[in-house]
Amino acid sequence: MKKNIIVTALIMLMAAWNVTAAWGEDGSRLWLRLDANSTPATVSGVKCMAMTELQTYWQGGPIVLKRQKGMAQDGYTIKSQGEATVITASGDAGLLYGAYHLLRLQEMGLPCQMLDIKEKPFYDLRILNHWDNPNGTVERGFAGKSIFWGDKDVNSEDFAASMKMYGRANASLGINGTVLNNVNAKPEALSTESLQKTKAIADLLRPYGIHVYLSINFASPIKVGGLKTADPLDKEVVRWWKDKVNEIYRMIPDFGGFLVKANSEGEPGPQDFGRTHADGANMLADVLKPHKGIVMWRAFVYAPQSPDRANQAYLEFMPLDGQFRDNVIIQIKNGPVDFQPREAYSPLFTAMQKTPMMVEFQITQEYLGAANHLVYLAPMWQEFFSFVKPASLKAMAGVANIGDDANWCGHHFAQANWYAFGRLAWNPALTSKVIAEEWVAQTLGLNPDTSLVTTPLPPAGGIGGGAVVSMMLDSREACVSYMMPLGIHHIFAGTHHYGPEPWYSPKGVRADWTPPYYHKADSIGLGFDRTLNGSANVKQYPDELCRVYNDINTCPENLLAWFHHVPWDHRMKSGRTFWDELCHKYDDGVRQTRRFLAVWDAMQPCVDAQRFEEVQRKLRIQVRDAEWWRDACLLYFQTFSHRPIPQDVEHPVHNLDEMMKFHIPITMYENPESGYTK
Ligand code: GCW
């Protein structure tokens, strides 16, 4: 599919091509215009890219790019000197990031004189993970097909143009690494033919300071190499990996390394040969070391027989703390279960003291309404950082939400999550609000002056970006409310993780793949008992937190059913019973989505027509989906609570038996186009 797109790399302004007319009158905002017919720039390096971008888009006075030894890697300064602006960095990537910083100021309409800026990234490694398959499908991808694989001709001009847009968008945020294929890795990713494609991509992304990485299948020595085993301690296996890695570095001298999902969800791993995660990771690390490559070894593991899936990663990895080579980083999802709308943080982060760790966030909204719901994720990631010190981590990875859809991410506002990921990987201290304001100003061209926010409804006309910013800031909590408030988790449909199926529990399906395993609804109450009397998951947290979480009266209410089996009549801080509170939360969630729709409706005069309509359509889906979530969950849980839905909340508009018969016929590679109501 040809991407008919206009892109501003810095501002992540991505819109369908036919928006151009609407935006033409306001051409000043499109200063990074890339038209569909432009041939890719032939560039010979990152510095050259910095120059090209500035020459093309900078509207101010002269710029000087200066190299200076001794500055932080990828860091830069920007200083006004008379008429000129001087960008100084020790490396080319720093110059490019400095150039984009300057362009960002210009684009946001901020002053570009008297500058005295000093920046350096918090993390050296700021990396996207693409769950893209060789056939072009994207696991949990909701924005079309892979931009890398499938029928893409990596030698075509179209492909080069698309990599150029991707490279600019990422570099403008400081993202400097990308894993090109799914962690459920097909062995063929390491075939020579596939490596040729990887090389072509690496060549196209190099000018943007982006290094490529691959996910590997641990059984590759058997499946690609024809060996009898993939035992990491077997000499022939080690030799195979050495040869393979040498082959890769001959083709791609700056290749970054491997990402590994091992012994998880059926993927092969060292445990298949009686070895540990450390044995497997270290073998690969040793082979990559001479080339300065790294191993990102995932801690996303759980076993069918485990009485509490949330305990598993800690149980498998804690005994190995300190046993990993220094070029191994353990990559851990933010929560111990799986990218839920709200989870407690993964306790491994505070437990492992002697092992380099990185966090894996999910930018693609597998569990947050796919590409249909407007959910701005920065507040969720920031919540994580309120528990886990950014400095205790080595790097940040984000599972990408990028596909070959015309707007790249399926939902215009999903681009804000890609943007926020990059900005936070550069500086995790940035607030969600500042990031949203940047995005709104640059992408929608709206002034994010928050004084213009009015509640509950904006006045007709005359409103600014502040209303959009505050909608974004509220959106994650709203999603939690209409999907899984008060610590409830993983009550999704079994097959697609889009809608609610708290009842889903077919015979023969492993328990931890069914919602009742997590919500444990019964006549007494709701929630997973992870206290010391239950699965003892609380014990994996530092003592102080363990005490707080263990006691139902001190446990934060937003995690109550995560850590406790909460009695229906448990008294909440509001004075309501738990059941009544639950009803109110679901109701709040629905009301919030209606408010978002009203905010957006009022934005019509301020946004181009196409973008307005596309977002409006999605928000309408979101409102209906929120009602669907509320009705399915409340009516189903009511069969256990036997309590009435309070009079002061809106009552369900669906019937439980009808909802239980309803199935969305989609796979994990698609976005449900119309949500629930077809
Ligand atoms: O979130 C779950 C997804 C799987 C995914 C897995 C993982 C790539 O449902 O689709 O597989 O996690 O993170 O490995």
XYZ file of C-alpha atoms and ligand atoms in Angstrom:
692
model
C 0.000 0.000 0.000
C 1.344 3.378 -0.931
C 1.428 5.708 2.007
C -0.183 8.896 0.931
C 1.000 10.955 3.723
C 2.298 14.237 4.798
C 4.614 14.034 7.679
C 6.356 16.426 9.856
C 8.934 14.378 11.603
C 9.216 16.630 14.559
C 5.598 17.305 15.049
C 4.368 13.872 14.147
C 1.740 15.472 12.041
C 0.491 12.624 9.987
C -2.641 12.935 7.985
C -4.161 11.437 4.922
C -2.935 13.088 1.752
C -6.233 14.635 0.859
C -6.053 16.724 3.995
C -3.468 18.834 2.217
C -5.981 21.138 0.671
C -7.545 21.895 3.987
C -4.152 22.581 5.443
C -2.775 24.393 2.457
C -3.988 27.754 3.563
C -2.092 27.334 6.734
C 1.100 26.179 5.123
C 3.238 27.621 7.871
C 2.408 24.643 10.020
C 3.589 22.242 7.396
C 7.174 23.286 7.410
C 8.375 19.712 7.393
C 6.263 18.881 4.442
C 7.201 15.733 2.636
C 5.106 15.254 -0.406
C 4.245 11.834 -1.674
C 6.300 12.232 -4.834
C 9.493 13.448 -3.251
C 12.484 11.251 -3.843
C 14.300 10.225 -0.694
C 17.235 12.417 0.138
C 20.539 10.747 -0.507
C 22.391 11.397 2.643
C 25.684 10.196 3.844
C 25.354 10.588 7.532
C 23.505 11.790 10.563
C 25.180 15.182 10.564
C 24.229 15.663 6.965
C 20.673 14.895 8.004
C 20.783 17.607 10.647
C 21.918 20.077 7.997
C 19.316 18.974 5.501
C 16.486 19.302 7.987
C 17.579 22.755 9.073
C 18.220 23.984 5.549
C 14.785 22.842 4.540
C 12.670 23.880 7.488
C 14.400 26.395 9.701
C 12.975 29.853 9.174
C 15.307 31.788 11.471
C 18.835 33.166 11.118
C 22.120 31.364 10.477
C 22.846 28.102 12.248
C 26.228 26.756 13.219
C 26.672 23.055 13.895
C 29.680 22.383 16.082
C 31.350 19.222 17.320
C 32.909 19.347 20.747
C 34.535 16.488 22.617
C 33.540 15.584 26.137
C 29.806 16.175 25.952
C 27.310 13.485 26.949
C 26.457 10.930 24.301
C 23.569 12.222 22.165
C 23.452 15.407 24.248
C 23.622 18.913 22.808
C 23.533 22.588 23.601
C 21.713 25.281 21.666
C 22.940 28.824 22.174
C 22.027 32.087 20.542
C 25.097 34.080 19.555
C 24.078 37.355 18.015
C 22.161 36.581 14.862
C 23.325 32.993 14.845
C 22.209 29.912 16.698
C 24.914 27.422 17.596
C 24.151 23.756 18.103
C 26.994 21.899 19.761
C 27.308 18.186 20.362
C 30.029 15.624 20.659
C 28.440 13.353 18.098
C 26.364 13.575 14.960
C 23.263 12.208 16.637
C 23.417 15.024 19.190
C 23.528 17.548 16.355
C 20.467 15.991 14.779
C 18.558 15.984 18.080
C 19.564 19.598 18.620
C 18.303 20.488 15.156
C 14.948 18.886 15.893
C 14.744 20.647 19.240
C 15.145 23.951 17.504
C 12.553 23.061 14.924
C 10.188 21.986 17.685
C 10.463 25.414 19.305
C 9.802 27.052 15.992
C 6.851 24.794 15.291
C 5.307 25.434 18.681
C 5.613 29.142 18.122
C 7.999 29.544 21.049
C 10.783 32.125 21.074
C 13.871 31.038 19.195
C 16.114 33.915 20.339
C 18.263 34.233 23.455
C 18.458 30.463 23.656
C 20.633 28.731 26.187
C 19.580 25.110 26.162
C 21.424 22.095 27.436
C 19.977 18.646 26.908
C 21.055 15.054 27.239
C 18.946 11.931 27.117
C 18.189 10.169 30.357
C 18.568 6.746 28.745
C 21.244 5.779 26.241
C 18.880 3.288 24.654
C 15.418 4.474 23.550
C 13.963 1.701 21.521
C 10.786 0.628 19.758
C 9.750 -3.022 19.571
C 7.751 -3.941 16.496
C 5.713 -7.124 16.752
C 5.819 -7.500 12.978
C 5.780 -10.878 11.261
C 7.559 -11.860 8.038
C 4.185 -12.164 6.278
C 3.435 -8.520 7.039
C 0.907 -9.001 9.835
C 1.467 -7.140 13.094
C 0.625 -8.926 16.323
C -1.652 -6.657 18.355
C -1.194 -4.120 15.600
C -4.235 -2.017 14.840
C -2.899 0.253 12.143
C -2.699 -1.976 9.108
C 0.181 -4.064 7.928
C 3.871 -3.979 8.779
C 5.865 -1.071 7.393
C 8.891 -3.388 7.073
C 7.820 -6.882 6.029
C 5.339 -8.765 3.866
C 5.226 -7.755 0.249
C 7.328 -4.626 0.766
C 10.104 -4.206 -1.774
C 12.935 -2.870 0.349
C 14.712 -1.575 -2.728
C 11.831 0.518 -3.980
C 11.511 4.292 -3.772
C 8.253 3.958 -1.895
C 9.921 1.904 0.748
C 12.790 4.368 1.065
C 10.304 7.222 1.393
C 8.403 5.410 4.098
C 11.603 4.617 6.023
C 12.564 8.244 5.706
C 9.319 9.359 7.348
C 9.686 6.729 10.025
C 13.305 7.707 10.614
C 12.495 11.396 10.909
C 9.545 10.873 13.204
C 11.646 8.762 15.550
C 14.784 10.860 15.406
C 12.765 13.980 16.128
C 11.867 12.341 19.446
C 15.310 10.962 20.164
C 14.372 7.312 19.570
C 17.597 5.600 18.558
C 16.803 1.908 18.229
C 14.192 -0.327 16.707
C 13.534 -4.051 16.875
C 12.159 -4.913 13.472
C 10.310 -8.154 14.146
C 7.922 -9.838 16.563
C 9.217 -11.273 19.829
C 7.274 -14.362 18.805
C 10.104 -14.646 16.353
C 9.984 -16.776 13.284
C 13.329 -18.545 12.820
C 13.524 -17.240 9.256
C 14.359 -13.780 10.641
C 17.934 -15.064 10.651
C 17.951 -16.542 7.163
C 20.413 -14.852 4.847
C 17.574 -13.649 2.623
C 15.785 -11.963 5.506
C 19.041 -10.481 6.778
C 19.502 -8.820 3.390
C 16.240 -6.999 3.995
C 17.295 -6.100 7.512
C 20.466 -4.658 6.056
C 18.491 -2.558 3.581
C 16.368 -1.179 6.422
C 19.427 -0.517 8.573
C 20.995 1.434 5.707
C 17.886 3.582 5.343
C 17.570 4.304 9.055
C 21.257 4.943 9.752
C 21.130 8.626 8.707
C 18.599 9.165 11.486
C 20.840 7.699 14.167
C 18.635 4.613 14.469
C 20.203 1.212 15.021
C 18.313 -1.916 14.116
C 17.884 -4.982 16.325
C 16.206 -8.330 15.759
C 14.078 -10.626 17.874
C 15.426 -14.144 17.626
C 13.900 -17.553 18.000
C 15.972 -19.463 20.518
C 15.640 -22.678 18.514
C 17.183 -21.072 15.404
C 20.251 -23.346 15.458
C 17.853 -26.251 14.903
C 15.350 -24.564 12.654
C 17.690 -22.492 10.505
C 20.994 -24.231 11.138
C 19.824 -27.825 10.964
C 21.532 -28.742 14.249
C 20.067 -31.327 16.577
C 19.915 -29.052 19.586
C 19.792 -25.398 20.619
C 21.305 -26.094 24.050
C 23.168 -22.876 24.866
C 26.048 -24.830 26.411
C 26.580 -27.017 23.376
C 29.770 -26.118 21.487
C 28.257 -26.511 18.057
C 25.339 -24.322 19.031
C 27.692 -21.615 20.248
C 29.669 -21.900 17.026
C 26.455 -21.553 15.005
C 25.502 -18.389 16.832
C 29.024 -16.990 16.409
C 28.917 -17.562 12.684
C 25.442 -16.104 12.424
C 26.374 -13.033 14.415
C 29.515 -12.539 12.334
C 27.409 -12.765 9.198
C 25.058 -10.102 10.575
C 27.865 -7.708 11.497
C 29.542 -8.137 8.130
C 26.307 -6.849 6.618
C 25.334 -4.363 9.341
C 28.407 -3.160 11.238
C 26.323 -1.094 13.674
C 23.711 -3.778 14.337
C 22.345 -3.336 17.873
C 21.709 -6.852 19.127
C 18.977 -9.317 19.988
C 15.656 -9.204 21.809
C 14.609 -12.593 23.195
C 11.307 -14.030 24.364
C 12.261 -17.397 25.760
C 10.229 -20.085 27.489
C 7.144 -17.949 27.361
C 3.814 -18.669 25.708
C 5.232 -21.656 23.846
C 8.383 -19.975 22.535
C 11.534 -22.085 22.821
C 14.208 -21.241 25.358
C 17.127 -22.551 27.386
C 14.815 -24.298 29.857
C 13.932 -26.748 27.065
C 17.489 -28.022 27.488
C 17.621 -27.931 31.259
C 19.402 -24.562 31.277
C 18.469 -21.239 32.863
C 17.585 -17.859 31.415
C 21.087 -16.754 32.430
C 22.717 -19.605 30.499
C 20.780 -18.643 27.398
C 21.234 -14.905 27.663
C 24.925 -15.106 28.515
C 25.748 -17.360 25.607
C 24.223 -14.828 23.192
C 25.836 -11.947 25.067
C 29.295 -13.506 24.714
C 28.832 -13.947 21.019
C 27.628 -10.361 20.560
C 30.177 -8.769 22.885
C 33.087 -8.420 20.428
C 30.737 -6.430 18.185
C 29.404 -4.289 21.048
C 25.981 -5.881 20.641
C 23.534 -6.371 23.475
C 20.889 -8.874 24.530
C 17.507 -7.697 25.759
C 16.122 -10.758 27.513
C 12.433 -10.545 28.380
C 11.084 -11.470 31.788
C 7.533 -11.987 30.490
C 7.075 -15.548 31.699
C 4.227 -17.416 33.300
C 3.247 -21.039 33.626
C -0.145 -22.688 33.187
C 0.047 -24.388 36.560
C 0.970 -21.242 38.498
C -1.654 -20.325 41.104
C -0.757 -16.679 40.513
C 0.678 -15.588 37.202
C 1.796 -12.303 38.773
C 4.343 -14.228 40.859
C 6.108 -16.016 38.056
C 8.712 -13.602 36.690
C 10.054 -12.926 40.149
C 10.257 -16.638 40.916
C 12.209 -17.362 37.735
C 14.471 -14.327 37.670
C 15.283 -13.430 41.256
C 17.466 -16.518 41.790
C 19.498 -15.382 38.757
C 20.059 -11.818 39.969
C 23.706 -10.933 39.404
C 24.370 -13.843 37.054
C 23.931 -12.009 33.773
C 26.728 -10.606 31.596
C 27.056 -6.851 31.499
C 25.714 -6.637 27.959
C 22.456 -8.331 28.955
C 19.495 -6.205 29.984
C 16.425 -7.873 31.448
C 13.394 -6.342 29.761
C 10.393 -6.302 32.072
C 6.819 -5.236 31.312
C 5.649 -2.420 33.565
C 3.223 -4.729 35.359
C 3.542 -8.371 36.408
C 0.561 -9.629 34.396
C 0.240 -8.066 30.974
C -0.189 -4.433 29.964
C -3.551 -4.060 31.690
C -5.233 -0.627 31.878
C -3.969 -0.512 35.443
C -1.559 -2.869 37.154
C 0.636 -2.692 40.181
C 4.230 -2.283 39.012
C 6.211 -5.440 38.428
C 7.941 -6.234 41.748
C 11.069 -7.413 39.941
C 11.980 -3.785 39.393
C 12.512 -3.099 43.059
C 13.754 -6.596 43.912
C 16.574 -7.173 41.423
C 19.583 -5.224 42.576
C 22.455 -6.702 40.621
C 21.060 -6.952 37.125
C 20.616 -4.252 34.485
C 16.897 -3.840 33.749
C 14.765 -1.974 31.267
C 11.039 -1.358 31.184
C 8.801 -2.481 28.351
C 5.739 -0.289 27.831
C 3.059 -1.119 25.324
C 2.332 1.786 23.017
C -0.043 -0.260 20.917
C -3.358 -0.413 22.768
C -3.791 -4.162 22.989
C -5.812 -3.830 26.169
C -6.935 -0.218 25.919
C -9.406 -0.132 23.087
C -7.032 -0.823 20.184
C -7.073 1.930 17.557
C -10.670 2.858 18.391
C -10.328 4.420 21.823
C -8.687 7.713 22.600
C -6.447 6.808 25.525
C -3.371 8.933 26.151
C -0.868 6.657 27.845
C 1.701 9.057 29.302
C -0.125 9.223 32.665
C 0.051 5.447 32.938
C 3.771 5.409 32.270
C 4.301 8.241 34.664
C 2.379 6.357 37.330
C 4.880 3.536 36.844
C 7.749 5.962 37.347
C 6.212 7.103 40.614
C 6.995 3.608 41.942
C 10.113 2.673 39.996
C 12.901 5.218 39.921
C 13.873 5.990 36.332
C 17.513 5.840 37.408
C 17.162 2.217 38.457
C 16.682 1.308 34.793
C 19.064 1.190 31.849
C 16.637 1.781 29.025
C 13.068 2.136 27.847
C 11.360 -0.014 25.229
C 7.935 0.571 23.717
C 5.855 -1.910 21.737
C 5.077 0.147 18.669
C 1.612 1.096 17.417
C 2.837 1.752 13.904
C 1.511 0.222 10.708
C 1.003 1.152 7.086
C -2.344 2.881 7.680
C -2.534 6.333 6.178
C -2.186 7.947 9.582
C 0.412 5.389 10.779
C -1.266 4.553 14.109
C -4.910 3.833 13.269
C -6.215 6.665 15.472
C -4.961 10.210 15.156
C -4.543 10.450 18.903
C -2.618 7.172 19.039
C 0.232 9.138 17.484
C 0.414 11.050 20.734
C 1.386 7.817 22.480
C 4.261 7.212 20.093
C 5.253 10.828 20.659
C 4.950 10.531 24.452
C 6.997 7.353 24.513
C 9.863 9.033 22.703
C 9.747 12.153 24.850
C 9.669 10.153 28.086
C 12.525 7.903 26.987
C 14.499 11.082 26.464
C 13.376 12.610 29.728
C 11.147 10.609 32.094
C 10.711 13.701 34.262
C 8.621 15.469 31.615
C 5.012 15.666 32.732
C 2.164 14.077 30.798
C 0.674 17.521 30.489
C 3.727 19.158 28.973
C 4.036 16.341 26.468
C 0.355 16.533 25.552
C 0.632 20.292 25.134
C 3.608 19.883 22.821
C 1.765 17.332 20.767
C -1.470 19.279 20.547
C 0.307 22.481 19.589
C 2.387 20.833 16.903
C -0.031 18.314 15.513
C -3.323 20.147 15.725
C -1.826 23.602 15.609
C -3.880 24.604 18.631
C -2.787 26.805 21.448
C -2.714 24.556 24.494
C -3.617 27.400 26.845
C -5.292 25.521 29.668
C -7.247 28.561 30.802
C -9.551 27.801 27.931
C -10.637 24.532 29.472
C -14.172 24.588 30.703
C -16.114 21.856 32.382
C -18.299 20.000 32.012
C -18.821 21.168 28.459
C -16.854 23.657 26.442
C -18.726 26.646 25.068
C -19.557 26.572 21.406
C -16.586 27.946 19.505
C -13.664 29.889 20.788
C -12.030 27.066 22.635
C -8.396 26.183 22.455
C -6.137 23.201 22.684
C -6.418 23.216 26.455
C -9.696 21.331 26.263
C -8.056 18.712 24.093
C -5.098 18.467 26.439
C -7.315 17.947 29.451
C -9.358 15.351 27.567
C -6.131 13.507 26.814
C -5.008 13.720 30.433
C -8.308 12.286 31.688
C -8.562 9.589 29.079
C -6.522 6.834 30.683
C -8.363 7.008 33.984
C -11.654 7.076 32.086
C -10.626 3.915 30.254
C -9.760 2.219 33.541
C -13.180 3.250 34.880
C -15.267 1.898 32.034
C -13.164 -1.248 31.560
C -11.657 -2.387 34.859
C -11.923 -0.055 37.826
C -10.740 -0.644 41.375
C -7.998 -3.116 40.497
C -10.006 -5.522 38.332
C -7.900 -6.894 35.506
C -7.799 -9.197 32.502
C -11.505 -9.651 31.970
C -11.192 -9.368 28.205
C -12.596 -11.538 25.487
C -10.408 -14.578 25.118
C -9.463 -14.126 21.520
C -8.970 -10.447 20.805
C -8.563 -8.436 24.037
C -10.878 -5.712 22.752
C -14.184 -6.103 24.509
C -15.441 -7.499 27.817
C -16.055 -11.183 28.389
C -15.718 -11.604 32.152
C -17.590 -14.888 31.743
C -15.198 -16.363 29.117
C -14.135 -19.759 30.368
C -14.507 -22.493 27.764
C -13.591 -26.035 28.708
C -10.015 -26.978 27.940
C -8.631 -23.422 27.834
C -5.862 -22.947 30.406
C -7.142 -21.144 33.465
C -4.795 -18.155 33.272
C -6.147 -17.370 29.825
C -9.666 -16.888 31.193
C -11.094 -13.916 33.118
C -12.514 -15.889 36.101
C -8.902 -16.763 37.021
C -8.372 -13.033 37.620
C -11.673 -11.677 38.946
C -12.707 -14.672 41.048
C -16.230 -13.302 41.446
C -18.376 -15.218 43.924
C -21.130 -14.560 46.416
C -18.621 -13.031 48.847
C -16.932 -10.555 46.596
C -14.574 -9.848 43.726
C -10.820 -9.807 43.142
C -7.612 -11.798 43.389
C -6.328 -12.422 46.885
C -2.622 -11.694 46.605
C -2.194 -11.023 50.322
C -0.089 -13.112 52.651
C -3.171 -15.287 53.133
C -3.571 -15.644 49.407
C -0.925 -15.968 46.691
C 1.512 -13.893 48.792
C 2.371 -11.766 45.775
C 2.555 -8.783 48.149
C 5.695 -10.314 49.603
C 7.560 -9.635 46.376
C 7.314 -5.894 47.106
C 9.521 -3.917 49.521
C 8.390 -4.390 53.154
C 6.705 -1.050 53.477
C 4.622 -1.506 50.340
C 3.927 -5.108 51.260
C 2.299 -3.911 54.467
C 0.262 -1.265 52.645
C -0.928 -3.640 49.927
C -1.592 -6.510 52.303
C -4.166 -4.648 54.384
C -7.505 -4.044 52.675
C -7.883 -0.828 54.647
C -4.582 0.686 53.509
C -4.362 -0.767 50.020
C -4.918 1.991 47.426
C -8.483 1.643 46.193
C -7.404 1.737 42.579
C -5.610 -1.589 43.214
C -8.072 -3.095 45.669
C -9.298 -6.028 43.562
C -5.749 -6.529 42.298
C -4.544 -7.462 45.771
C -7.735 -8.476 47.583
C -10.850 -10.528 47.234
C -13.021 -7.586 48.181
C -16.354 -8.275 49.926
C -19.279 -6.713 48.089
C -20.168 -4.681 51.179
C -16.634 -3.526 51.980
C -16.876 0.141 52.969
C -14.987 2.428 50.605
C -13.529 5.842 51.385
C -16.508 7.461 49.682
C -18.781 5.801 52.232
C -20.287 3.562 49.562
C -20.118 -0.193 49.535
C -17.626 -1.766 47.135
C -20.498 -2.872 44.879
C -22.007 0.587 44.722
C -18.597 2.118 44.125
C -18.010 -0.293 41.272
C -21.292 0.762 39.669
C -20.360 4.404 40.076
C -16.921 3.903 38.540
C -18.328 2.207 35.442
C -20.881 4.972 35.180
C -18.197 7.658 35.531
C -16.213 6.047 32.753
C -19.147 6.152 30.370
C -19.922 9.767 31.243
C -16.320 10.766 30.669
C -16.307 9.320 27.164
C -19.459 11.300 26.387
C -17.699 14.396 27.633
C -14.724 13.668 25.366
C -17.076 13.442 22.423
C -18.647 16.766 23.376
C -15.223 18.401 23.706
C -14.253 17.129 20.294
C -17.557 18.110 18.707
C -16.893 21.652 19.870
C -13.478 21.568 18.196
C -14.973 21.348 14.736
C -14.168 24.934 13.760
C -10.569 24.548 14.897
C -9.512 21.311 13.210
C -9.368 20.247 9.576
C -12.489 18.456 8.424
C -11.001 15.067 7.716
C -9.197 14.759 10.980
C -12.248 16.074 12.801
C -14.549 13.492 11.287
C -12.176 10.587 11.719
C -11.654 11.324 15.395
C -15.348 11.999 15.947
C -16.238 8.646 14.411
C -13.831 6.887 16.743
C -15.092 8.757 19.790
C -18.624 7.673 18.999
C -17.410 4.090 18.906
C -15.665 4.654 22.210
C -18.854 5.922 23.858
C -20.786 2.865 22.700
C -17.973 0.545 23.706
C -17.840 2.126 27.162
C -21.558 1.411 27.584
C -20.950 -2.128 26.412
C -18.156 -2.559 28.956
C -20.263 -1.120 31.771
C -23.287 -3.232 30.978
C -21.418 -6.489 30.425
C -19.386 -6.169 33.605
C -22.081 -4.861 35.918
C -24.780 -7.259 34.755
C -22.396 -10.200 34.917
C -20.951 -9.323 38.338
C -24.468 -8.681 39.566
C -25.196 -12.380 39.105
C -22.714 -12.841 41.991
C -23.332 -9.736 44.082
C -27.136 -9.976 43.995
C -27.250 -6.300 44.788
C -29.168 -3.634 42.919
C -27.512 -1.084 40.681
C -27.810 2.182 42.621
C -30.577 4.495 41.477
C -28.241 7.414 40.922
C -26.222 5.703 38.209
C -27.390 5.155 34.667
C -28.747 1.657 34.228
C -27.631 -0.799 31.547
C -29.061 -0.518 28.083
C -28.015 -4.016 26.988
C -29.132 -7.458 28.071
C -26.581 -9.837 29.522
C -27.751 -12.896 27.570
C -27.433 -10.983 24.300
C -23.992 -9.714 25.166
C -22.854 -13.198 26.087
C -23.809 -14.424 22.640
C -22.000 -11.620 20.883
C -18.567 -12.250 19.399
C -16.411 -9.956 17.349
C -14.945 -11.953 14.506
C -11.445 -10.514 14.531
C -7.975 -11.901 14.969
C -5.122 -10.455 16.965
C -3.867 -8.686 13.847
C -6.813 -6.382 13.289
C -8.606 -3.388 14.644
C -12.339 -3.910 15.106
C -13.480 -1.381 12.594
C -16.767 -0.362 14.118
C -16.412 -1.445 17.692
C -19.364 -3.266 19.177
C -22.215 -1.717 17.289
C -21.695 -2.689 13.700
O 0.423 -9.162 25.691
C 0.618 -10.498 25.304
C 0.044 -10.562 23.944
C 0.799 -11.418 22.982
C 2.275 -11.049 23.074
C 2.746 -11.345 24.489
C 4.184 -10.928 24.727
C 3.921 -10.978 21.352
O -1.287 -10.963 24.030
O 0.283 -11.171 21.701
O 3.053 -11.745 22.136
O 1.979 -10.638 25.415
O 4.375 -9.831 25.198
O 5.077 -11.684 24.437
